[in-house]
Amino acid sequence: MLDVVLPVLVLGALALALLGALRRIGLWRQGRPSPVSVLGGLAAMPRRYLVDLHDVVARDKVFANTHVATGGGFVAAAVLLILVHGFQLESRVLSWALIAASVVMFAGALRVAARRRNPPVRLSRGPWMRLPKSLFAFASGVFLVTLPTAGVVPASFGGWALAGVLTLVVAWGIAEMFLGMTWGGPMKHAFAGALHLAFHRRPERFGGGRSTGLKPLDLGNPEAPLGVGKPADFTWNQLLGFDACVQCGRCEAMCPAFAAGQPLNPKKLIQDMVVGMAGGTDAAYAGSPYPGKPVGEHGGDAHSAIVLRGGHEGGRALVDAETLWSCTTCRACVEECPMMIEHVDAIVDMRRHLTMEHGNTPNKGREVLENLATTDNPGGFDPASRMNWAADLDLPLMSARGSADVLLWMGDGAFDMRNQRTLRALVKILRAAKVDFAVLGNEELDSGDVARRLGDEATFQALAARNAATLAKYRFREIVTCDPHSFHVLKNEYGAFGASYTVSHHSTFISSLMEKGRLALGEWTGGRVTYHDPCYLGRYNGEYEAPRKALKGIGIKVVDMERSGFRSRCCGGGGGAPITDIPGKRRIPDMRMEEINATKADVVAVGCPQCTAMLEGVVGPRPEVLDIAELVAAQLVAAPAAAQRAKKDVAEEVAA
Amino acid sequence: MNDIIRRDPRTEWIARNRLHPEHDAVLARMGGSTPAAKWMGPNGIIRRNPHAVGFIGPNGVRRIDRSGAQTANAGASARREAAAAPTRRQIRIETPAFYVAVVADMPGGRLSAHDRDVLGLARQLADEDSAGQGAVLLVSFGESREDALGDAGVDRVVSFAGERFEGYAPEQRLTALGGVERQHEPRHWLFPDSSLGGAELGRRLAARLGERPATQVWQIANGECTGRGAAGATDVTRRLPRIVLALPECAEPVSESTHAAESIAPPAALPQALRRIEDLGAVAVDPSSVALAEAEFILSAGNGIRDWGGFHRAASVLGATEGASRVAVDNGFMPRHRQVGATGTWVTARVYLAVGISGAIQHLQGIQQCDKVIAINTDPGCDMVKRADLAVIADSSEVLAALVELVDGVKKEQRNAA
Amino acid sequence: MQRDGNRNVTGQERVKVAALVSVGRHPVTGRPRRAEYDARAVEIGLSLATGGNLHLAHAGECSPESEAALRAYLGMGIAGVDVLQQPAGADIVPALEAWLRELGPRLVLCGARGETGEASGLVPFLLAERLGWSLVCGLAAVESVDGDSMIVLQALPRGQRRRLKVRLPAVVTVDAAAQPARQSAFGPARRGGLQRLDTPVTPDGDAQSWTTAPARKRPKRLKIVKATSARDRFKAAAAKAEGGGGQVLTGVSAQAGAEAILKLLREEGVLR
Ligand SMILES: Cc1cc2nc3c(=O)[nH]c(=O)nc-3n(C[C@H](O)[C@H](O)[C@H](O)COP(=O)(O)OP(=O)(O)OC[C@H]3O[C@@H](n4cnc5c(N)ncnc54)[C@H](O)[C@@H]3O)c2cc1C
Ligand code: SF4
Ligand code: SF4
């Protein structure tokens, strides 16, 4: 009997799955066009899966092995199943291979089940809880029905009754695995995930690359939507990406806003986008909610607004605005996501719509954006006073010099008394190392970072264009800045407007000065020092080493926090979050300060004016917050012999 | 009277030492026994008794204290009246050649400082014409409780009292001004350019009379006036027009002379104004719930508040609007819309009283535009104390309690006195 | 009384509202922008008139710079602004008067004063006078509008309010006490239209003879000292020097501290 039922079952399921796939593809194609290389993408997909994706999954070793066994076992079993039982290929070898695959898969399923017995909170429940059982059903069902084909037991073994039971078990397994894949069960991730990898909107991320700059909006075209107002405004491959989510909650576990009790959970956000794409409500969502927002109240479809105009008065849509405004754009979720989903892109896309169409940037957002448009800095300070902090320093101006080796980008910290100390320290270091540098002075404008992350692409592009025009007037080898936000924008986001530069963070520059022996430095004699990795330097630009090297150069042994390097936790200062200031249960910088305190550090070294402000905003007693530049400048000693030697090298270098 | 001079060298020394804390008190005591050195003669001329000037120094030599303070208090008790009487010139203008009309705000029935400045300006205009002496005509609405109009430089007063001028009645007041215009044809109309009414009434009159006024005027000289234009960004100088709306400190208030401030009858028959605006009365706004941005006096709480009940009591007793630091808000003691600072409200209060607030830069940003900052803090080194015009280094609860007690005490006294 | 975000104005369905808007000037950089008070007036208009019943007019030049500023009003969610083309140095009142007569709004919202030119704040008064309409200054909020009258809240100093019933049509002025204007969004600003209308020009003769210069700093008045004697002068000077730096009372009793505070509060006149 099985040899009659099984082909029908397998091939029927396959056909239905195909239908589901077409429907799913239809859902994605509601999105806007986005050119990708179809063949190239598909060709690159296996490698992206096996290498890039697996690298992320492998951060959790145990689960990585589980996934290899389950996933690998399943893929093999599925292909063989189709051949052996679907097309009835009579091959002992294939049958044995199928048995082997189902055993491997079964072993994997055991581990999955074990993990599901007491799952960490970050994992979603619901259909995901039945997945191990379905895996068992598939693996064991396939195992058993293949025994006769492999000749282990006679074809008539067990009679009708057993055959019937087996058919049901296999049917369950196949339904979950084949139909679920395209009609929307937990297995959807395999189908969507594979295609997502193939058609990723940032192919540069694969093969060890990095792509973190936001994509520009085409403001020249009045027809192009300004950001994303309804799910169908996403590009099709973004929608596809949302479908790839496995609800593993790794993003949730890393998200500082979630931890602080702000109404954001990146995993839920991605799931809401899936709900929006397919239409319906979030009632079936079985993971952690947005803190403070019960599940089941939100819903929508591909062509209705994601966020309602004018707040909650008019009811609820897919997500609430404060969810989107809670994000610090720290990229911890993106860094951690095994499916390489781009949460920050999605959030900023939706913010763009809120700012540029609704005109509804919360709290101080309006003021900051107006200031940026009218005074070129977020604080509304007189742009002609940008250089006031350095009145006594006699800094060389580009407008007078025309060229210099290094262009020192001051950033808006120039208006802030605290950051002026950092800038002074940096100038001291540059002078000690006899670096040929100059500043733009009052010609410098805000880099546009905050405007862009608050969704005001128009103001960003205006600032970028004007800054680029100023920079184009002068000749310099590289830009050095102590503001990772300016650093990121200048380095990664101006390029789209035809302006590309060599940009270094001051820690990178200082550590290279140290390497070249151009700084005469004493030894740090203070207490314990820990280092806080700024998101825009670390995750955005992969610079984890230089700051530590610079600190090592003055004899500081950094005591790292539990969350450091690529897992550093945001200070809460990015993405305009301090401006939109969405309330939570606690403050992100307070949580970070607890982690700093856990290292028993006396000093926390930072490399970003935002981090400095956020961490210094934590109520004392707390460790002192000092920028790397300040720490290094304090160790500068009057040029000893070593530095004299170095000076000669410099002279040669300059001459060369 | 005892003629024997009993010397008290210490007292005399204090009397000579103007900086001594007891200087005033000693002078007052000494004053009782010396003859008046200065008084006003019958024609308003100051007369001096050279013999009564000064006092006998320690070695029997007469010493003269040029400061005058000593002798100002001098005089036998009988003459003290005369000595304390105003030293201002009394001026009465019988038949003015022209009028300069001033429509004062008179909040609460009293001249405001702004009113006095405008009156000073009016005085200037009335006195400067060599062809004839002008008179300052004060037009006042509602009941006046000001008893020293003459000291402010007012020669004549027309008051319009009565129910129809009460509250917000710009149309009625405008008709009244129209009456004055017909009756006296003032050479100039001056208004304080203030939100208390002058700005509005002045512009209404200008529109009614078809006269182009000069607004935001801060200087008048040589027949020209200068006023702010472009929201304070420019100075517009022009020939002095008939109607002038002047800013505070446009002129020095009158201080040297006293004027007659004679009441004259208001124009008899005013046409009935069309009543298009009806005043439904004030809306009670509790000071503590006034929007922070509009508040004039803010009592702000920080992490150094131990007794929240005491804080709220103090705010209500002082009639202050409540503010808070972010920490006080985060800790749930104050609502979010009460937060002052970079991410809260930027306030413009005249007085900002910061209790237990350390003065983080983000907080100080929010109070940049406050006139006077008072800090109550236990830490003398904190930034708020550095920013403050007055800082009291003490426990917040105690100082607030003491403040409440003081203010309550004063209020009780007033009630008893009334 | 709830003041923030109170947008539920009743009975406003079919009121025709006009708002007069000008090109402002940023106080620090002098760049053109929407004028602060005018924008607040538009904000009130938006809370009153839904669906195309709010009409905006600007009388003045329509240069590229001023266009950006005018678009900032459009960005508040307004479909169009009528630009009554007037050269610099023209008297704009006749043009606005004609526009209003033709439009026939029930309510005209104006900022209390402009940010460029004379900025005397006279325009609303002249218009109300010439049109014979009611005029109210310092509007904080409109509570309700019905057939021929409206109930409004007028702002008084110290955050106090007064309720008025005003016969329509009316001209009202709006200043800092009204709710801040909403953010201007790029999308609607780009889509909205500026309808340029040719209007008769009346030159402003008076203004021709004026001289305009950047504002001079006004000397801060010293505390009025009737400097009748050297002693008073000295005392005044000494007092001033003392007032410059903050006074810190350390080691005083709570009572003494409270007294010092009370003294300052009285001096500033904030105690009632
Ligand atoms: C991006 C950002 C934005 C921010 N925005 C704001 C903002 O808008 N507004 C704001 O306020 N903060 C803001 N902050 C927070 C700010 O940095 C400070 O953390 C905060 O202002 C401190 O509040 P505080 O002074 O009440 O508390 P603390 O710093 O803890 O100060 C308490 C003070 O009370 C004193 N004190 C303690 N006990 C007593 C007592 N018994 N009697 C009298 N005094 C006592 C102490 O000496 C101390 O000076 C912001 C921070 C960041 C990073
Ligand atoms: S978005 Fe990525 S990290 Fe977050 S739950 Fe989905 S797959 Fe996991
Ligand atoms: S970028 Fe950071 S704050 Fe935003 S959702 Fe991701 S983890 Fe959360």
mmCIF file of N, CA and C in Angstrom, chain A residues 440-513:
data_model
loop_
_atom_site.group_PDB
_atom_site.id
_atom_site.type_symbol
_atom_site.label_atom_id
_atom_site.label_comp_id
_atom_site.label_asym_id
_atom_site.label_seq_id
_atom_site.Cartn_x
_atom_site.Cartn_y
_atom_site.Cartn_z
ATOM 1 N N LEU A 440 38.471 72.703 9.167
ATOM 2 C CA LEU A 440 37.616 73.512 8.303
ATOM 3 C C LEU A 440 37.123 74.748 9.029
ATOM 4 N N GLY A 441 37.177 74.712 10.342
ATOM 5 C CA GLY A 441 36.694 75.853 11.111
ATOM 6 C C GLY A 441 35.207 76.031 10.945
ATOM 7 N N ASN A 442 34.798 77.280 10.784
ATOM 8 C CA ASN A 442 33.360 77.532 10.691
ATOM 9 C C ASN A 442 32.762 77.031 9.383
ATOM 10 N N GLU A 443 33.606 76.577 8.479
ATOM 11 C CA GLU A 443 33.073 76.000 7.236
ATOM 12 C C GLU A 443 32.494 74.611 7.458
ATOM 13 N N GLU A 444 32.891 73.988 8.556
ATOM 14 C CA GLU A 444 32.394 72.641 8.824
ATOM 15 C C GLU A 444 30.918 72.715 9.214
ATOM 16 N N LEU A 445 30.160 71.718 8.787
ATOM 17 C CA LEU A 445 28.757 71.629 9.176
ATOM 18 C C LEU A 445 28.548 70.288 9.856
ATOM 19 N N ASP A 446 27.423 70.155 10.499
ATOM 20 C CA ASP A 446 27.064 68.849 11.028
ATOM 21 C C ASP A 446 27.163 67.824 9.898
ATOM 22 N N SER A 447 27.589 66.615 10.223
ATOM 23 C CA SER A 447 27.788 65.627 9.166
ATOM 24 C C SER A 447 26.470 65.132 8.594
ATOM 25 N N GLY A 448 25.384 65.323 9.333
ATOM 26 C CA GLY A 448 24.087 64.857 8.859
ATOM 27 C C GLY A 448 23.664 63.547 9.490
ATOM 28 N N ASP A 449 24.529 63.006 10.344
ATOM 29 C CA ASP A 449 24.236 61.709 10.959
ATOM 30 C C ASP A 449 22.882 61.692 11.647
ATOM 31 N N VAL A 450 22.675 62.644 12.549
ATOM 32 C CA VAL A 450 21.441 62.616 13.337
ATOM 33 C C VAL A 450 20.226 62.833 12.449
ATOM 34 N N ALA A 451 20.331 63.789 11.540
ATOM 35 C CA ALA A 451 19.204 64.058 10.650
ATOM 36 C C ALA A 451 18.819 62.783 9.916
ATOM 37 N N ARG A 452 19.821 62.084 9.417
ATOM 38 C CA ARG A 452 19.525 60.910 8.625
ATOM 39 C C ARG A 452 18.870 59.829 9.462
ATOM 40 N N ARG A 453 19.376 59.640 10.668
ATOM 41 C CA ARG A 453 18.819 58.574 11.490
ATOM 42 C C ARG A 453 17.463 58.946 12.088
ATOM 43 N N LEU A 454 17.190 60.245 12.102
ATOM 44 C CA LEU A 454 15.840 60.648 12.496
ATOM 45 C C LEU A 454 14.905 60.623 11.291
ATOM 46 N N GLY A 455 15.419 60.159 10.185
ATOM 47 C CA GLY A 455 14.563 59.981 9.019
ATOM 48 C C GLY A 455 14.493 61.197 8.121
ATOM 49 N N ASP A 456 15.257 62.254 8.437
ATOM 50 C CA ASP A 456 15.181 63.451 7.600
ATOM 51 C C ASP A 456 16.258 63.385 6.519
ATOM 52 N N GLU A 457 15.965 62.600 5.525
ATOM 53 C CA GLU A 457 16.934 62.387 4.449
ATOM 54 C C GLU A 457 17.220 63.693 3.703
ATOM 55 N N ALA A 458 16.217 64.557 3.612
ATOM 56 C CA ALA A 458 16.417 65.797 2.860
ATOM 57 C C ALA A 458 17.472 66.660 3.531
ATOM 58 N N THR A 459 17.351 66.813 4.840
ATOM 59 C CA THR A 459 18.342 67.614 5.550
ATOM 60 C C THR A 459 19.700 66.943 5.491
ATOM 61 N N PHE A 460 19.713 65.622 5.624
ATOM 62 C CA PHE A 460 20.988 64.917 5.527
ATOM 63 C C PHE A 460 21.650 65.188 4.180
ATOM 64 N N GLN A 461 20.880 65.024 3.125
ATOM 65 C CA GLN A 461 21.503 65.169 1.802
ATOM 66 C C GLN A 461 21.964 66.599 1.565
ATOM 67 N N ALA A 462 21.206 67.558 2.109
ATOM 68 C CA ALA A 462 21.625 68.951 1.943
ATOM 69 C C ALA A 462 22.946 69.177 2.661
ATOM 70 N N LEU A 463 23.049 68.678 3.892
ATOM 71 C CA LEU A 463 24.290 68.867 4.652
ATOM 72 C C LEU A 463 25.440 68.143 3.972
ATOM 73 N N ALA A 464 25.152 66.918 3.514
ATOM 74 C CA ALA A 464 26.209 66.128 2.880
ATOM 75 C C ALA A 464 26.725 66.851 1.637
ATOM 76 N N ALA A 465 25.795 67.370 0.843
ATOM 77 C CA ALA A 465 26.220 68.030 -0.392
ATOM 78 C C ALA A 465 27.073 69.254 -0.078
ATOM 79 N N ARG A 466 26.666 70.012 0.932
ATOM 80 C CA ARG A 466 27.430 71.224 1.249
ATOM 81 C C ARG A 466 28.788 70.872 1.843
ATOM 82 N N ASN A 467 28.812 69.885 2.723
ATOM 83 C CA ASN A 467 30.099 69.469 3.276
ATOM 84 C C ASN A 467 31.017 68.949 2.179
ATOM 85 N N ALA A 468 30.437 68.157 1.298
ATOM 86 C CA ALA A 468 31.264 67.583 0.229
ATOM 87 C C ALA A 468 31.821 68.702 -0.645
ATOM 88 N N ALA A 469 31.002 69.726 -0.897
ATOM 89 C CA ALA A 469 31.486 70.834 -1.720
ATOM 90 C C ALA A 469 32.632 71.551 -1.025
ATOM 91 N N THR A 470 32.523 71.715 0.290
ATOM 92 C CA THR A 470 33.609 72.360 1.028
ATOM 93 C C THR A 470 34.867 71.505 0.969
ATOM 94 N N LEU A 471 34.685 70.211 1.220
ATOM 95 C CA LEU A 471 35.848 69.325 1.246
ATOM 96 C C LEU A 471 36.527 69.278 -0.126
ATOM 97 N N ALA A 472 35.710 69.409 -1.174
ATOM 98 C CA ALA A 472 36.275 69.320 -2.512
ATOM 99 C C ALA A 472 37.231 70.483 -2.805
ATOM 100 N N LYS A 473 37.121 71.546 -2.039
ATOM 101 C CA LYS A 473 37.988 72.707 -2.300
ATOM 102 C C LYS A 473 39.420 72.475 -1.834
ATOM 103 N N TYR A 474 39.603 71.496 -0.937
ATOM 104 C CA TYR A 474 40.895 71.376 -0.275
ATOM 105 C C TYR A 474 41.558 70.041 -0.576
ATOM 106 N N ARG A 475 42.864 70.047 -0.370
ATOM 107 C CA ARG A 475 43.615 68.817 -0.579
ATOM 108 C C ARG A 475 44.094 68.290 0.753
ATOM 109 N N PHE A 476 43.842 67.031 1.006
ATOM 110 C CA PHE A 476 44.292 66.406 2.246
ATOM 111 C C PHE A 476 44.403 64.924 1.998
ATOM 112 N N ARG A 477 45.204 64.269 2.843
ATOM 113 C CA ARG A 477 45.390 62.841 2.637
ATOM 114 C C ARG A 477 44.290 62.056 3.320
ATOM 115 N N GLU A 478 43.990 62.465 4.554
ATOM 116 C CA GLU A 478 42.926 61.750 5.248
ATOM 117 C C GLU A 478 42.213 62.670 6.219
ATOM 118 N N ILE A 479 41.026 62.231 6.580
ATOM 119 C CA ILE A 479 40.250 62.951 7.579
ATOM 120 C C ILE A 479 40.382 62.194 8.890
ATOM 121 N N VAL A 480 40.641 62.912 9.963
ATOM 122 C CA VAL A 480 40.688 62.285 11.282
ATOM 123 C C VAL A 480 39.623 62.949 12.140
ATOM 124 N N THR A 481 38.890 62.138 12.856
ATOM 125 C CA THR A 481 37.848 62.715 13.705
ATOM 126 C C THR A 481 37.709 61.918 14.982
ATOM 127 N N CYS A 482 37.301 62.596 16.040
ATOM 128 C CA CYS A 482 37.081 61.871 17.298
ATOM 129 C C CYS A 482 35.604 61.556 17.473
ATOM 130 N N ASP A 483 34.817 61.761 16.427
ATOM 131 C CA ASP A 483 33.391 61.446 16.511
ATOM 132 C C ASP A 483 33.060 60.287 15.569
ATOM 133 N N PRO A 484 32.808 59.097 16.131
ATOM 134 C CA PRO A 484 32.542 57.937 15.283
ATOM 135 C C PRO A 484 31.336 58.111 14.372
ATOM 136 N N HIS A 485 30.420 58.981 14.753
ATOM 137 C CA HIS A 485 29.237 59.175 13.907
ATOM 138 C C HIS A 485 29.612 59.934 12.634
ATOM 139 N N SER A 486 30.365 61.019 12.807
ATOM 140 C CA SER A 486 30.859 61.722 11.628
ATOM 141 C C SER A 486 31.741 60.787 10.810
ATOM 142 N N PHE A 487 32.559 60.038 11.523
ATOM 143 C CA PHE A 487 33.465 59.093 10.891
ATOM 144 C C PHE A 487 32.700 58.145 9.969
ATOM 145 N N HIS A 488 31.663 57.550 10.515
ATOM 146 C CA HIS A 488 30.877 56.597 9.735
ATOM 147 C C HIS A 488 30.229 57.272 8.529
ATOM 148 N N VAL A 489 29.641 58.420 8.769
ATOM 149 C CA VAL A 489 28.912 59.079 7.693
ATOM 150 C C VAL A 489 29.873 59.515 6.587
ATOM 151 N N LEU A 490 30.984 60.117 6.982
ATOM 152 C CA LEU A 490 31.958 60.578 5.983
ATOM 153 C C LEU A 490 32.517 59.382 5.212
ATOM 154 N N LYS A 491 32.751 58.315 5.943
ATOM 155 C CA LYS A 491 33.424 57.184 5.325
ATOM 156 C C LYS A 491 32.465 56.343 4.494
ATOM 157 N N ASN A 492 31.274 56.099 5.026
ATOM 158 C CA ASN A 492 30.404 55.109 4.391
ATOM 159 C C ASN A 492 29.168 55.677 3.707
ATOM 160 N N GLU A 493 28.811 56.897 4.026
ATOM 161 C CA GLU A 493 27.532 57.374 3.489
ATOM 162 C C GLU A 493 27.665 58.530 2.504
ATOM 163 N N TYR A 494 28.803 59.229 2.526
ATOM 164 C CA TYR A 494 28.969 60.300 1.549
ATOM 165 C C TYR A 494 29.284 59.730 0.169
ATOM 166 N N GLY A 495 29.773 58.502 0.181
ATOM 167 C CA GLY A 495 30.177 57.882 -1.074
ATOM 168 C C GLY A 495 29.059 57.855 -2.096
ATOM 169 N N ALA A 496 27.844 57.632 -1.625
ATOM 170 C CA ALA A 496 26.701 57.555 -2.531
ATOM 171 C C ALA A 496 26.462 58.881 -3.231
ATOM 172 N N PHE A 497 27.076 59.948 -2.704
ATOM 173 C CA PHE A 497 26.927 61.255 -3.352
ATOM 174 C C PHE A 497 28.226 61.658 -4.041
ATOM 175 N N GLY A 498 29.002 60.664 -4.340
ATOM 176 C CA GLY A 498 30.211 60.903 -5.104
ATOM 177 C C GLY A 498 31.337 61.539 -4.316
ATOM 178 N N ALA A 499 31.320 61.385 -3.019
ATOM 179 C CA ALA A 499 32.390 61.989 -2.219
ATOM 180 C C ALA A 499 33.016 60.906 -1.359
ATOM 181 N N SER A 500 34.210 60.481 -1.732
ATOM 182 C CA SER A 500 34.796 59.455 -0.875
ATOM 183 C C SER A 500 36.157 59.894 -0.371
ATOM 184 N N TYR A 501 36.401 59.562 0.862
ATOM 185 C CA TYR A 501 37.609 60.017 1.546
ATOM 186 C C TYR A 501 38.213 58.861 2.309
ATOM 187 N N THR A 502 39.483 59.049 2.658
ATOM 188 C CA THR A 502 40.086 58.160 3.638
ATOM 189 C C THR A 502 39.784 58.784 4.992
ATOM 190 N N VAL A 503 39.131 58.047 5.832
ATOM 191 C CA VAL A 503 38.749 58.609 7.124
ATOM 192 C C VAL A 503 39.265 57.704 8.235
ATOM 193 N N SER A 504 39.821 58.309 9.279
ATOM 194 C CA SER A 504 40.248 57.507 10.429
ATOM 195 C C SER A 504 39.634 58.058 11.691
ATOM 196 N N HIS A 505 39.316 57.150 12.551
ATOM 197 C CA HIS A 505 38.929 57.541 13.900
ATOM 198 C C HIS A 505 40.195 57.955 14.637
ATOM 199 N N HIS A 506 40.073 58.861 15.579
ATOM 200 C CA HIS A 506 41.292 59.336 16.228
ATOM 201 C C HIS A 506 42.039 58.224 16.930
ATOM 202 N N SER A 507 41.328 57.211 17.409
ATOM 203 C CA SER A 507 42.056 56.131 18.082
ATOM 204 C C SER A 507 42.932 55.380 17.088
ATOM 205 N N THR A 508 42.428 55.202 15.888
ATOM 206 C CA THR A 508 43.221 54.539 14.854
ATOM 207 C C THR A 508 44.447 55.380 14.527
ATOM 208 N N PHE A 509 44.196 56.661 14.391
ATOM 209 C CA PHE A 509 45.290 57.551 14.021
ATOM 210 C C PHE A 509 46.337 57.614 15.132
ATOM 211 N N ILE A 510 45.865 57.705 16.360
ATOM 212 C CA ILE A 510 46.800 57.779 17.483
ATOM 213 C C ILE A 510 47.604 56.494 17.578
ATOM 214 N N SER A 511 46.925 55.359 17.401
ATOM 215 C CA SER A 511 47.688 54.120 17.553
ATOM 216 C C SER A 511 48.702 53.975 16.420
ATOM 217 N N SER A 512 48.365 54.529 15.241
ATOM 218 C CA SER A 512 49.381 54.440 14.190
ATOM 219 C C SER A 512 50.530 55.421 14.469
ATOM 220 N N LEU A 513 50.218 56.563 15.082
ATOM 221 C CA LEU A 513 51.305 57.470 15.484
ATOM 222 C C LEU A 513 52.215 56.772 16.482
#
